[in-house]
Structures are given as C-alpha cells and as structure tokens.
Amino acid sequence: MSPTNKLAEEIAALAEEHGHTVATAESLTGGQLTVQLAAAPNASSWFRGGVVAYSSEVKRDVLDVPLGPVVSKPAAMAMASGACRVLGARIGVSTTGVGGPGEEEGQSPGTVWIGLAWEGIPIEAWEYKFGGDPDEICQQACEAALQAVRDRMHIG
C-alpha cells in the first residue's frame, strides 16, 4: 500500500469516528489528492468533493483567491477556505505550487504551498521545497497534504 493510500485510509477512519467532512481545492496536483480521498473507505459519507482550479482565474472566481501570486501562502489559505465554502465541508485542504520543469511566478520547481482550513480554527498554510520531476513533486505534495489533514484530525 502506498503512503498516500495509507494516509487516506487513516483520514477516512478519523472522519467517520469524529463526524468530519473533508473537501479539496487543487491546482498543482490536478485532482490527484481528490482521487486519493475518493478511493478511501466509505468516502461517500465524509468526503464532500474537490475543486480543481488550475487557472488563476478559476482560483479567483470560484475560491476567492486574492489578486497576486497563486503560488503563495495567501492563495493556499484562500483555496482551503474556498473548498469548505463551496463544498460545505468542515475541513478544506489545498495544494498550489510549481511542478516544473521551469519557474513560475519567480518560484523554482518544487515550491509547494499546502493550505488547511478547519471550521472554527484559523486557516494555516505551509511551504515545502520538494525535489524530483513534476510527477514526483505532485506525489510529494499529495502526501504532505494528506499528512496535514491526518495530523490535524489527531489534534482535534
């Protein structure tokens, strides 16, 4: 079992145990995070869905991402919050970043922001610097996003 599958199964168990609902907002990962969560046990009872907002316009129009760079902390935070709002979830997780091979917005390949919104708790976001080709960067971003959700669920 891959690390992402294992994390998604842990999230499923915690979501069911505590009555959490989860939603995603993805750019960099293009739906890969959503696929992992949707394939987890009993996803229909706790997973609300995902928004793949690859273009900056969609990020702004659908998820209320502010003007400015989309590979940033404010964008990741707005995306996570937007996922909760649009999909009616208690927990929203987002991914935005640069998969490569070239730079975007002055950011090097492997620069990734993960956002986490949780009803009643201030929105958080973390920056990562991953290595590898675009597929490897996306895989690492999915794993980091799932870890963030799982770890926050353990806290409460």
Short mmCIF file of C-alpha atoms in Angstrom, two decimals:
data_model
loop_
_atom_site.label_atom_id
_atom_site.label_comp_id
_atom_site.label_asym_id
_atom_site.label_seq_id
_atom_site.Cartn_x
_atom_site.Cartn_y
_atom_site.Cartn_z
CA MET A 1 0.00 0.00 0.00
CA SER A 2 1.36 3.43 -0.94
CA PRO A 3 1.90 6.08 1.75
CA THR A 4 -0.90 8.20 0.26
CA ASN A 5 -3.36 5.29 0.31
CA LYS A 6 -2.49 4.57 3.95
CA LEU A 7 -2.93 8.24 4.90
CA ALA A 8 -6.27 8.43 3.07
CA GLU A 9 -7.48 5.34 4.96
CA GLU A 10 -6.43 6.92 8.28
CA ILE A 11 -8.29 10.12 7.34
CA ALA A 12 -11.38 8.06 6.46
CA ALA A 13 -11.37 6.33 9.84
CA LEU A 14 -10.89 9.60 11.75
CA ALA A 15 -13.52 11.42 9.69
CA GLU A 16 -16.09 8.73 10.37
CA GLU A 17 -15.19 8.46 14.03
CA HIS A 18 -15.49 12.22 14.64
CA GLY A 19 -18.11 13.19 12.06
CA HIS A 20 -15.76 15.34 9.97
CA THR A 21 -16.35 16.25 6.34
CA VAL A 22 -13.44 16.98 4.01
CA ALA A 23 -13.05 18.88 0.72
CA THR A 24 -10.11 19.70 -1.53
CA ALA A 25 -9.01 22.60 -3.71
CA GLU A 26 -6.19 21.65 -6.04
CA SER A 27 -4.02 23.38 -8.56
CA LEU A 28 -0.58 21.78 -8.74
CA THR A 29 -1.85 18.26 -8.09
CA GLY A 30 -4.62 18.49 -10.69
CA GLY A 31 -7.08 16.20 -8.90
CA GLN A 32 -4.66 13.59 -7.57
CA LEU A 33 -5.46 14.47 -3.95
CA THR A 34 -9.18 14.18 -4.66
CA VAL A 35 -8.64 10.75 -6.23
CA GLN A 36 -6.85 9.51 -3.11
CA LEU A 37 -9.61 10.67 -0.78
CA ALA A 38 -12.45 9.49 -3.01
CA ALA A 39 -10.92 5.99 -3.09
CA ALA A 40 -10.72 5.76 0.71
CA PRO A 41 -13.21 3.62 2.65
CA ASN A 42 -16.77 4.98 2.92
CA ALA A 43 -15.75 8.23 1.19
CA SER A 44 -19.35 9.00 0.30
CA SER A 45 -20.12 9.53 3.99
CA TRP A 46 -17.36 12.07 4.76
CA PHE A 47 -15.69 13.31 1.54
CA ARG A 48 -17.57 16.26 0.02
CA GLY A 49 -15.54 16.51 -3.20
CA GLY A 50 -12.89 18.67 -4.79
CA VAL A 51 -12.33 21.71 -6.95
CA VAL A 52 -9.50 21.51 -9.47
CA ALA A 53 -8.71 25.16 -10.08
CA TYR A 54 -5.74 25.05 -12.41
CA SER A 55 -6.12 28.52 -13.92
CA SER A 56 -5.62 31.66 -11.85
CA GLU A 57 -9.00 32.97 -12.99
CA VAL A 58 -10.80 29.92 -11.62
CA LYS A 59 -8.92 30.22 -8.34
CA ARG A 60 -10.09 33.82 -8.04
CA ASP A 61 -13.65 33.40 -9.36
CA VAL A 62 -14.56 30.16 -7.58
CA LEU A 63 -12.32 30.03 -4.50
CA ASP A 64 -11.90 33.78 -3.78
CA VAL A 65 -8.10 33.72 -4.12
CA PRO A 66 -6.89 37.32 -3.85
CA LEU A 67 -5.03 39.10 -6.64
CA GLY A 68 -1.32 38.39 -6.55
CA PRO A 69 0.80 35.28 -6.89
CA VAL A 70 -1.07 31.99 -6.77
CA VAL A 71 1.98 30.10 -5.56
CA SER A 72 1.76 31.71 -2.15
CA LYS A 73 0.53 31.40 1.41
CA PRO A 74 -2.50 33.70 0.86
CA ALA A 75 -3.56 31.67 -2.19
CA ALA A 76 -3.23 28.33 -0.38
CA MET A 77 -5.23 29.66 2.57
CA ALA A 78 -7.98 31.10 0.35
CA MET A 79 -8.18 27.87 -1.64
CA ALA A 80 -8.60 25.75 1.51
CA SER A 81 -11.25 28.11 2.87
CA GLY A 82 -12.96 28.24 -0.52
CA ALA A 83 -13.16 24.44 -0.64
CA CYS A 84 -15.03 24.47 2.68
CA ARG A 85 -17.38 27.20 1.50
CA VAL A 86 -18.09 25.84 -1.97
CA LEU A 87 -18.45 22.20 -0.94
CA GLY A 88 -19.90 22.56 2.54
CA ALA A 89 -17.10 20.80 4.40
CA ARG A 90 -15.73 21.23 7.89
CA ILE A 91 -12.14 20.67 6.69
CA GLY A 92 -10.60 22.02 3.49
CA VAL A 93 -7.15 21.22 2.16
CA SER A 94 -5.43 22.86 -0.80
CA THR A 95 -2.36 22.42 -2.99
CA THR A 96 -0.72 25.09 -5.11
CA GLY A 97 2.82 25.20 -6.41
CA VAL A 98 5.30 24.73 -9.21
CA GLY A 99 5.75 21.26 -10.63
CA GLY A 100 8.33 22.29 -13.19
CA PRO A 101 10.27 21.92 -15.25
CA GLY A 102 10.62 25.72 -15.24
CA GLU A 103 9.97 28.51 -12.77
CA GLU A 104 6.57 30.13 -12.31
CA GLU A 105 5.94 33.47 -10.66
CA GLY A 106 9.65 33.59 -9.78
CA GLN A 107 9.30 30.34 -7.79
CA SER A 108 11.50 27.36 -8.50
CA PRO A 109 10.15 23.91 -9.37
CA GLY A 110 9.24 22.01 -6.23
CA THR A 111 7.91 25.08 -4.38
CA VAL A 112 4.58 23.97 -2.92
CA TRP A 113 2.05 25.50 -0.54
CA ILE A 114 -0.43 23.34 1.36
CA GLY A 115 -3.38 25.11 2.96
CA LEU A 116 -5.66 23.78 5.67
CA ALA A 117 -8.97 25.27 6.76
CA TRP A 118 -10.82 23.85 9.72
CA GLU A 119 -14.15 25.16 10.92
CA GLY A 120 -13.61 27.41 13.94
CA ILE A 121 -9.79 27.38 13.75
CA PRO A 122 -7.53 29.93 11.98
CA ILE A 123 -6.53 28.86 8.47
CA GLU A 124 -2.97 27.57 8.15
CA ALA A 125 -0.54 27.10 5.26
CA TRP A 126 2.93 25.59 4.94
CA GLU A 127 5.60 25.95 2.29
CA TYR A 128 7.56 22.95 1.06
CA LYS A 129 10.53 22.57 -1.27
CA PHE A 130 10.29 19.20 -2.98
CA GLY A 131 12.72 17.66 -5.45
CA GLY A 132 12.26 15.48 -8.49
CA ASP A 133 10.35 15.58 -11.73
CA PRO A 134 6.83 17.04 -11.95
CA ASP A 135 5.16 13.70 -11.15
CA GLU A 136 7.33 13.19 -8.08
CA ILE A 137 6.64 16.74 -6.88
CA CYS A 138 2.89 16.20 -7.22
CA GLN A 139 3.11 12.90 -5.36
CA GLN A 140 5.06 14.53 -2.53
CA ALA A 141 2.54 17.38 -2.40
CA CYS A 142 -0.36 14.92 -2.11
CA GLU A 143 1.38 13.08 0.69
CA ALA A 144 2.12 16.33 2.56
CA ALA A 145 -1.49 17.47 2.18
CA LEU A 146 -2.85 14.18 3.47
CA GLN A 147 -0.40 14.27 6.38
CA ALA A 148 -1.58 17.77 7.28
CA VAL A 149 -5.21 16.65 7.35
CA ARG A 150 -4.47 13.47 9.29
CA ASP A 151 -2.25 15.24 11.82
CA ARG A 152 -4.83 17.98 12.41
CA MET A 153 -7.56 15.37 12.87
CA HIS A 154 -5.46 13.75 15.60
CA ILE A 155 -5.27 17.09 17.43
CA GLY A 156 -9.00 17.63 17.20
#
